[in-house]
Tab-separated table of C-alpha atoms in Angstrom:
chain	number	residue	atom	x	y	z
A	1	MET	CA	-111.585	-54.622	-53.408
A	2	LYS	CA	-114.329	-52.107	-54.078
A	3	ILE	CA	-112.648	-48.737	-54.388
A	4	LEU	CA	-113.872	-45.163	-54.806
A	5	VAL	CA	-111.595	-42.771	-56.690
A	6	THR	CA	-112.321	-39.043	-56.482
A	7	GLY	CA	-110.946	-36.783	-59.197
A	8	ALA	CA	-111.430	-39.752	-61.506
A	9	ALA	CA	-111.117	-37.776	-64.744
A	10	GLY	CA	-107.897	-36.058	-63.722
A	11	PHE	CA	-104.349	-36.908	-64.726
A	12	ILE	CA	-103.513	-39.163	-61.778
A	13	GLY	CA	-107.109	-40.353	-61.424
A	14	TYR	CA	-107.104	-41.724	-64.962
A	15	HIS	CA	-103.862	-43.659	-64.421
A	16	VAL	CA	-104.945	-44.975	-61.005
A	17	ILE	CA	-108.266	-46.263	-62.324
A	18	ASN	CA	-106.603	-47.836	-65.344
A	19	ARG	CA	-104.278	-49.785	-63.048
A	20	LEU	CA	-107.014	-50.731	-60.577
A	21	ILE	CA	-109.320	-52.184	-63.225
A	22	ASN	CA	-106.416	-54.059	-64.794
A	23	GLU	CA	-105.737	-55.602	-61.378
A	24	GLY	CA	-109.353	-56.743	-61.105
A	25	HIS	CA	-110.754	-54.289	-58.569
A	26	THR	CA	-114.311	-52.959	-58.730
A	27	VAL	CA	-114.019	-49.209	-59.174
A	28	VAL	CA	-116.356	-46.231	-58.892
A	29	GLY	CA	-114.952	-42.885	-59.992
A	30	ILE	CA	-116.380	-39.432	-59.395
A	31	ASP	CA	-115.477	-36.030	-60.822
A	32	ASN	CA	-117.415	-32.783	-61.125
A	33	LEU	CA	-116.069	-32.046	-64.644
A	34	CYS	CA	-116.323	-28.373	-63.790
A	35	GLU	CA	-113.059	-26.895	-65.107
A	36	PRO	CA	-113.825	-25.301	-68.508
A	37	ASP	CA	-110.167	-25.335	-69.601
A	38	THR	CA	-109.701	-29.056	-68.980
A	39	VAL	CA	-113.140	-30.647	-69.320
A	40	ASN	CA	-112.524	-31.828	-72.882
A	41	LEU	CA	-109.288	-33.533	-71.870
A	42	LYS	CA	-111.082	-35.112	-68.917
A	43	LYS	CA	-113.695	-36.542	-71.266
A	44	VAL	CA	-110.966	-38.023	-73.463
A	45	ARG	CA	-109.404	-39.688	-70.417
A	46	LEU	CA	-112.797	-41.133	-69.449
A	47	SER	CA	-113.384	-42.413	-72.968
A	48	LEU	CA	-110.104	-44.343	-72.721
A	49	LEU	CA	-111.575	-46.018	-69.622
A	50	GLY	CA	-114.656	-47.053	-71.594
A	51	ILE	CA	-116.984	-44.241	-70.520
A	52	ASN	CA	-119.111	-42.570	-73.199
A	53	PRO	CA	-118.883	-38.824	-72.403
A	54	GLU	CA	-122.201	-38.201	-74.140
A	55	ALA	CA	-123.953	-40.561	-71.718
A	56	ILE	CA	-122.802	-38.773	-68.555
A	57	GLN	CA	-125.595	-37.252	-66.439
A	58	ASP	CA	-125.352	-35.533	-63.065
A	59	GLY	CA	-125.515	-38.075	-60.254
A	60	VAL	CA	-126.227	-41.059	-62.516
A	61	PRO	CA	-123.709	-43.943	-62.835
A	62	THR	CA	-122.318	-44.545	-66.322
A	63	ARG	CA	-120.894	-48.042	-66.810
A	64	SER	CA	-117.635	-48.559	-68.662
A	65	ALA	CA	-117.837	-50.584	-71.849
A	66	ILE	CA	-114.535	-52.320	-71.101
A	67	ALA	CA	-114.259	-52.818	-67.339
A	68	VAL	CA	-116.048	-53.094	-63.993
A	69	PHE	CA	-115.966	-49.339	-63.596
A	70	ASP	CA	-118.750	-46.842	-63.036
A	71	PHE	CA	-118.308	-43.100	-63.445
A	72	ILE	CA	-120.596	-40.618	-61.682
A	73	LYS	CA	-120.555	-36.859	-62.132
A	74	LEU	CA	-120.484	-35.694	-58.506
A	75	ASP	CA	-118.758	-32.984	-56.487
A	76	VAL	CA	-116.841	-33.743	-53.273
A	77	GLN	CA	-118.058	-30.405	-51.924
A	78	ASN	CA	-121.550	-31.911	-51.570
A	79	ARG	CA	-121.407	-33.815	-48.290
A	80	ASN	CA	-124.878	-35.337	-48.643
A	81	ASP	CA	-124.029	-36.801	-52.048
A	82	MET	CA	-120.782	-38.269	-50.696
A	83	MET	CA	-122.565	-39.849	-47.738
A	84	GLN	CA	-125.288	-41.317	-49.918
A	85	LEU	CA	-122.790	-42.792	-52.374
A	86	CYS	CA	-120.618	-44.332	-49.666
A	87	ASN	CA	-123.652	-45.685	-47.814
A	88	GLU	CA	-124.958	-47.343	-50.948
A	89	CYS	CA	-121.652	-48.784	-52.155
A	90	ARG	CA	-119.810	-49.605	-48.909
A	91	PHE	CA	-116.312	-49.151	-50.290
A	92	ASP	CA	-113.288	-50.992	-48.934
A	93	ALA	CA	-111.017	-48.071	-49.789
A	94	ILE	CA	-111.205	-44.453	-50.932
A	95	ILE	CA	-108.474	-42.874	-53.044
A	96	HIS	CA	-109.037	-39.143	-52.672
A	97	LEU	CA	-107.427	-37.262	-55.562
A	98	ALA	CA	-110.018	-34.546	-56.257
A	99	ALA	CA	-108.393	-31.119	-55.905
A	100	ILE	CA	-107.879	-27.769	-57.519
A	101	THR	CA	-104.221	-26.944	-58.212
A	102	GLY	CA	-101.986	-24.057	-59.201
A	103	THR	CA	-100.077	-21.434	-57.230
A	104	GLN	CA	-101.263	-18.404	-59.213
A	105	LEU	CA	-104.835	-19.684	-59.384
A	106	ALA	CA	-104.824	-20.062	-55.609
A	107	ILE	CA	-103.802	-16.414	-55.221
A	108	ASN	CA	-106.791	-15.366	-57.317
A	109	TYR	CA	-109.359	-17.784	-55.857
A	110	PRO	CA	-108.377	-18.694	-52.266
A	111	THR	CA	-111.912	-19.592	-51.179
A	112	ALA	CA	-112.283	-22.155	-53.952
A	113	PHE	CA	-109.049	-23.836	-52.847
A	114	HIS	CA	-110.287	-24.050	-49.271
A	115	ASN	CA	-113.710	-25.354	-50.289
A	116	ILE	CA	-112.469	-28.059	-52.648
A	117	ASN	CA	-109.124	-29.099	-51.175
A	118	THR	CA	-109.876	-28.774	-47.466
A	119	SER	CA	-113.645	-28.939	-46.963
A	120	GLY	CA	-113.939	-31.529	-49.732
A	121	THR	CA	-111.413	-33.697	-47.899
A	122	VAL	CA	-113.413	-33.418	-44.664
A	123	ASN	CA	-116.500	-34.603	-46.532
A	124	MET	CA	-114.654	-37.660	-47.837
A	125	LEU	CA	-113.108	-38.452	-44.445
A	126	GLU	CA	-116.491	-38.210	-42.760
A	127	ALA	CA	-118.101	-40.457	-45.359
A	128	ALA	CA	-115.257	-42.956	-44.905
A	129	ARG	CA	-115.575	-42.893	-41.115
A	130	LEU	CA	-119.321	-43.388	-41.058
A	131	THR	CA	-119.449	-46.162	-43.644
A	132	GLY	CA	-116.633	-48.410	-42.450
A	133	VAL	CA	-114.005	-47.705	-45.107
A	134	LYS	CA	-110.892	-49.723	-44.277
A	135	HIS	CA	-108.259	-47.495	-45.912
A	136	PHE	CA	-108.286	-43.822	-46.904
A	137	PHE	CA	-105.590	-42.761	-49.356
A	138	PHE	CA	-104.920	-39.039	-49.888
A	139	ALA	CA	-102.743	-37.368	-52.526
A	140	SER	CA	-100.978	-34.314	-51.156
A	141	SER	CA	-98.357	-32.123	-52.788
A	142	SER	CA	-94.691	-31.253	-52.394
A	143	LYS	CA	-95.919	-27.640	-52.254
A	144	VAL	CA	-96.697	-28.120	-48.555
A	145	HIS	CA	-92.950	-27.857	-47.927
A	146	GLY	CA	-93.023	-24.174	-47.098
A	147	ARG	CA	-90.631	-21.315	-46.544
A	148	LEU	CA	-88.601	-23.115	-43.857
A	149	ALA	CA	-88.029	-26.384	-45.744
A	150	GLN	CA	-84.706	-27.213	-47.404
A	151	ALA	CA	-83.874	-29.817	-50.020
A	152	PRO	CA	-83.976	-32.715	-49.877
A	153	MET	CA	-87.465	-32.417	-48.402
A	154	LYS	CA	-88.293	-34.815	-45.570
A	155	GLU	CA	-91.635	-35.844	-44.113
A	156	ASN	CA	-90.782	-34.290	-40.743
A	157	ASP	CA	-89.725	-30.888	-42.134
A	158	ASP	CA	-91.120	-27.774	-40.473
A	159	ILE	CA	-93.865	-26.868	-42.951
A	160	ASP	CA	-95.865	-24.404	-40.887
A	161	GLU	CA	-95.074	-21.460	-43.164
A	162	PRO	CA	-96.837	-22.327	-46.461
A	163	MET	CA	-95.840	-20.168	-49.424
A	164	CYS	CA	-99.224	-20.135	-51.171
A	165	MET	CA	-102.904	-20.878	-50.564
A	166	TYR	CA	-102.649	-24.136	-52.493
A	167	ALA	CA	-99.968	-25.332	-50.071
A	168	ALA	CA	-102.035	-24.194	-47.078
A	169	SER	CA	-105.136	-26.034	-48.320
A	170	LYS	CA	-103.214	-29.268	-48.850
A	171	ARG	CA	-101.467	-29.016	-45.487
A	172	ALA	CA	-104.790	-28.415	-43.766
A	173	ALA	CA	-106.125	-31.538	-45.453
A	174	GLU	CA	-103.103	-33.536	-44.239
A	175	LEU	CA	-103.783	-32.446	-40.661
A	176	LEU	CA	-107.439	-33.415	-40.978
A	177	CYS	CA	-106.374	-36.845	-42.221
A	178	TYR	CA	-104.182	-37.291	-39.150
A	179	ALA	CA	-106.987	-36.139	-36.846
A	180	TYR	CA	-109.375	-38.725	-38.315
A	181	ALA	CA	-106.761	-41.447	-38.020
A	182	ASN	CA	-106.080	-40.496	-34.403
A	183	SER	CA	-109.638	-39.830	-33.222
A	184	TYR	CA	-111.545	-42.458	-35.195
A	185	ARG	CA	-108.814	-45.026	-36.003
A	186	LEU	CA	-109.495	-44.563	-39.712
A	187	PRO	CA	-106.429	-45.980	-41.513
A	188	VAL	CA	-104.920	-43.194	-43.645
A	189	THR	CA	-101.992	-43.125	-46.063
A	190	ILE	CA	-100.746	-39.878	-47.643
A	191	PHE	CA	-98.422	-39.459	-50.614
A	192	ARG	CA	-96.799	-36.039	-51.086
A	193	LEU	CA	-96.185	-36.011	-54.824
A	194	PHE	CA	-93.243	-34.214	-56.440
A	195	THR	CA	-93.646	-32.737	-59.988
A	196	THR	CA	-95.420	-35.679	-61.572
A	197	TYR	CA	-95.592	-35.901	-65.367
A	198	GLY	CA	-96.498	-38.350	-68.122
A	199	SER	CA	-99.194	-39.082	-70.672
A	200	TRP	CA	-102.524	-37.281	-70.178
A	201	CYS	CA	-100.801	-34.751	-67.914
A	202	ARG	CA	-102.517	-31.597	-66.623
A	203	PRO	CA	-102.388	-28.848	-69.289
A	204	ASN	CA	-101.083	-26.281	-66.788
A	205	SER	CA	-98.271	-28.495	-65.469
A	206	ALA	CA	-94.664	-27.477	-66.128
A	207	PRO	CA	-93.794	-30.350	-68.521
A	208	MET	CA	-96.917	-29.715	-70.608
A	209	LEU	CA	-96.284	-25.977	-70.801
A	210	ILE	CA	-92.644	-26.567	-71.762
A	211	ALA	CA	-93.627	-28.963	-74.558
A	212	HIS	CA	-96.343	-26.580	-75.737
A	213	ASP	CA	-94.019	-23.572	-75.868
A	214	ILE	CA	-91.373	-25.515	-77.778
A	215	VAL	CA	-93.863	-26.777	-80.360
A	216	GLU	CA	-95.526	-23.367	-80.712
A	217	GLU	CA	-92.169	-21.536	-80.784
A	218	LYS	CA	-93.072	-19.410	-77.776
A	219	PRO	CA	-90.494	-18.213	-75.236
A	220	ILE	CA	-90.076	-20.255	-72.063
A	221	LYS	CA	-89.537	-17.882	-69.140
A	222	LEU	CA	-86.792	-19.106	-66.822
A	223	MET	CA	-86.079	-17.837	-63.330
A	224	ASN	CA	-82.706	-18.176	-61.638
A	225	ASN	CA	-80.957	-18.858	-64.987
A	226	GLY	CA	-82.854	-22.099	-65.368
A	227	GLN	CA	-81.316	-23.495	-62.189
A	228	LEU	CA	-84.566	-24.130	-60.384
A	229	VAL	CA	-84.148	-27.736	-59.305
A	230	ARG	CA	-87.083	-30.114	-59.280
A	231	ASP	CA	-87.781	-33.813	-58.665
A	232	PHE	CA	-89.429	-34.758	-61.971
A	233	THR	CA	-91.344	-37.960	-61.212
A	234	TYR	CA	-92.786	-40.162	-63.939
A	235	ILE	CA	-96.423	-41.186	-63.546
A	236	ASP	CA	-95.681	-44.928	-63.647
A	237	ASP	CA	-93.534	-44.572	-60.519
A	238	VAL	CA	-96.333	-42.748	-58.693
A	239	ILE	CA	-98.930	-45.368	-59.625
A	240	ASP	CA	-96.624	-48.262	-58.705
A	241	GLY	CA	-96.088	-46.653	-55.308
A	242	MET	CA	-99.806	-46.129	-54.802
A	243	MET	CA	-100.523	-49.792	-55.526
A	244	PHE	CA	-97.898	-50.821	-52.962
A	245	ALA	CA	-99.468	-48.527	-50.365
A	246	ILE	CA	-103.048	-49.591	-51.076
A	247	ASN	CA	-102.344	-53.313	-51.133
A	248	THR	CA	-99.913	-53.404	-48.189
A	249	PRO	CA	-100.651	-50.677	-45.607
A	250	THR	CA	-97.806	-50.163	-43.127
A	251	HIS	CA	-99.870	-49.073	-40.126
A	252	LYS	CA	-98.545	-50.694	-36.951
A	253	ALA	CA	-100.720	-52.172	-34.192
A	254	GLY	CA	-101.105	-49.899	-31.183
A	255	GLN	CA	-100.110	-46.775	-33.114
A	256	VAL	CA	-102.152	-44.140	-34.908
A	257	PRO	CA	-103.054	-45.786	-38.258
A	258	TYR	CA	-101.430	-43.042	-40.287
A	259	ALA	CA	-98.551	-43.001	-42.735
A	260	LEU	CA	-97.154	-40.135	-44.820
A	261	TYR	CA	-94.537	-40.453	-47.555
A	262	ASN	CA	-92.700	-38.109	-49.870
A	263	VAL	CA	-92.901	-39.606	-53.346
A	264	GLY	CA	-90.397	-38.465	-55.943
A	265	ARG	CA	-87.492	-39.747	-57.998
A	266	SER	CA	-85.177	-38.280	-55.341
A	267	THR	CA	-82.973	-36.956	-58.142
A	268	PRO	CA	-82.467	-33.172	-58.384
A	269	VAL	CA	-82.804	-32.020	-61.999
A	270	PRO	CA	-82.349	-28.375	-63.109
A	271	TYR	CA	-85.240	-27.001	-65.154
A	272	LEU	CA	-82.873	-26.194	-67.987
A	273	SER	CA	-81.717	-29.819	-68.222
A	274	PHE	CA	-85.327	-31.004	-68.272
A	275	ILE	CA	-86.158	-28.497	-71.025
A	276	GLN	CA	-83.188	-29.695	-73.051
A	277	SER	CA	-84.372	-33.295	-72.785
A	278	ILE	CA	-87.818	-32.297	-74.104
A	279	GLU	CA	-86.149	-30.308	-76.901
A	280	GLN	CA	-84.209	-33.378	-77.957
A	281	ALA	CA	-87.237	-35.679	-77.748
A	282	LEU	CA	-89.404	-33.279	-79.786
A	283	GLY	CA	-86.619	-32.546	-82.251
A	284	LYS	CA	-87.113	-28.811	-81.886
A	285	SER	CA	-85.252	-26.050	-80.057
A	286	ALA	CA	-86.734	-23.995	-77.227
A	287	ILE	CA	-86.743	-20.212	-77.093
A	288	ILE	CA	-85.404	-19.273	-73.668
A	289	GLU	CA	-86.175	-15.964	-71.974
A	290	GLN	CA	-84.421	-15.226	-68.699
A	291	VAL	CA	-86.503	-13.295	-66.142
A	292	ASP	CA	-85.439	-11.583	-62.927
A	293	THR	CA	-88.330	-12.837	-60.786
A	294	ASP	CA	-87.295	-14.076	-57.355
A	295	PRO	CA	-88.821	-17.583	-57.068
A	296	PHE	CA	-89.719	-17.037	-53.409
A	297	THR	CA	-91.954	-14.077	-54.284
A	298	ILE	CA	-94.279	-16.398	-56.229
A	299	GLY	CA	-94.167	-19.276	-53.763
A	300	GLU	CA	-91.414	-21.355	-55.383
A	301	HIS	CA	-88.324	-22.942	-53.842
A	302	ILE	CA	-85.084	-22.820	-55.806
A	303	GLU	CA	-84.451	-26.475	-54.943
A	304	MET	CA	-87.225	-28.983	-54.319
A	305	TYR	CA	-86.643	-32.708	-54.356
A	306	ALA	CA	-87.667	-35.559	-52.093
A	307	ASP	CA	-85.862	-37.603	-49.498
A	308	THR	CA	-87.539	-40.965	-50.176
A	309	SER	CA	-85.757	-43.010	-47.503
A	310	LYS	CA	-88.972	-43.478	-45.510
A	311	LEU	CA	-90.828	-44.711	-48.611
A	312	GLU	CA	-88.018	-47.166	-49.293
A	313	SER	CA	-87.698	-48.454	-45.727
A	314	GLU	CA	-91.396	-48.822	-44.884
A	315	LEU	CA	-92.907	-49.767	-48.246
A	316	ALA	CA	-89.795	-51.397	-49.724
A	317	TYR	CA	-90.427	-49.331	-52.831
A	318	SER	CA	-88.348	-46.832	-54.761
A	319	PRO	CA	-89.163	-44.992	-58.033
A	320	VAL	CA	-87.037	-46.198	-60.954
A	321	TRP	CA	-87.747	-43.970	-63.978
A	322	ASP	CA	-84.996	-41.451	-64.774
A	323	TYR	CA	-86.145	-38.421	-66.729
A	324	GLU	CA	-83.803	-39.256	-69.626
A	325	GLU	CA	-85.789	-42.466	-70.144
A	326	ALA	CA	-89.269	-41.113	-69.416
A	327	VAL	CA	-89.205	-37.780	-71.264
A	328	PRO	CA	-89.086	-39.420	-74.739
A	329	LEU	CA	-92.248	-41.367	-73.837
A	330	PHE	CA	-93.960	-38.188	-72.683
A	331	ALA	CA	-92.825	-36.268	-75.768
A	332	GLN	CA	-94.060	-38.972	-78.127
A	333	TRP	CA	-97.454	-38.938	-76.452
A	334	PHE	CA	-97.531	-35.128	-76.670
A	335	LYS	CA	-96.762	-35.150	-80.399
A	336	GLU	CA	-99.490	-37.708	-81.072
A	337	ASN	CA	-102.221	-35.989	-79.042
A	338	TYR	CA	-101.615	-32.230	-79.053
A	339	LYS	CA	-104.301	-30.514	-81.171
A	340	VAL	CA	-105.922	-33.916	-81.606
A	341	ASN	CA	-107.207	-34.709	-78.114
A	342	PHE	CA	-106.301	-31.509	-76.280
A	343	THR	CA	-105.031	-27.957	-76.690
A	344	ILE	CA	-103.361	-25.552	-74.267
């Protein structure tokens, strides 16, 4: 297939493209490379995919030296650019990963989150609709499970009370995806991802910040005595699930061509246990600082993990990596690349 991946230089984008080119697909990736704190890491990810960062020019395809993969510096906020690209390339599928993330960042810059996460998604849906794309894949977030949701989180939870602007922007994008599937019969699949981690992870993600603070001997601030529970999901499980969804859509004849799945390990793990596993893998102790902050006041659930029964029943797929097995792989990558290919 010929596939467009937005957010191509991001954490998940890098891993998706790597898998797609290894499976023989023709891939075009776009990213605006606009985040000053992560642009260097994004360029390293692209270099691993055979793209020379020094050759990148706005709007001009750069061909990979190792695969049938072109990278173009483009912004999903520019509807005309998205239409032109999709008209020229006539993609079979679009994997829409481009987004801005972070609860605190969303509080400070709500308009940016709307423009990129919501309006940017409309631009991609419209380009897909008008150019005959056969499958639109969208990466959402477990954060959409708002104030009313309770663990384990299910796809049909009441999520109409988002706890932050990031959650609201992603939920709005989910609704737009459904509207396009319903009104225009555009086949759409959505994955709501739960606390994904692994090599080339986002610098501001919890696992990266934990590893950084341990290595740099900085205190790790823990709410609720470290008993925040999360569904730590290894990147290989996410990518395996995506490939299942892309290659075997589950849309049924006569129904709205829309499917939404929670994607996590479905195993509740306390933050403190996860920290301890990173401590052991790094061979260094963490400095723990307990704080009195109520998680709800900053848009965080005490318990957040996925019910993956729908994923298992409809896609016949279930994540397999336990954190005890995956954390040592992540920690080894961190030790080899921190202050070499990225800093935090």
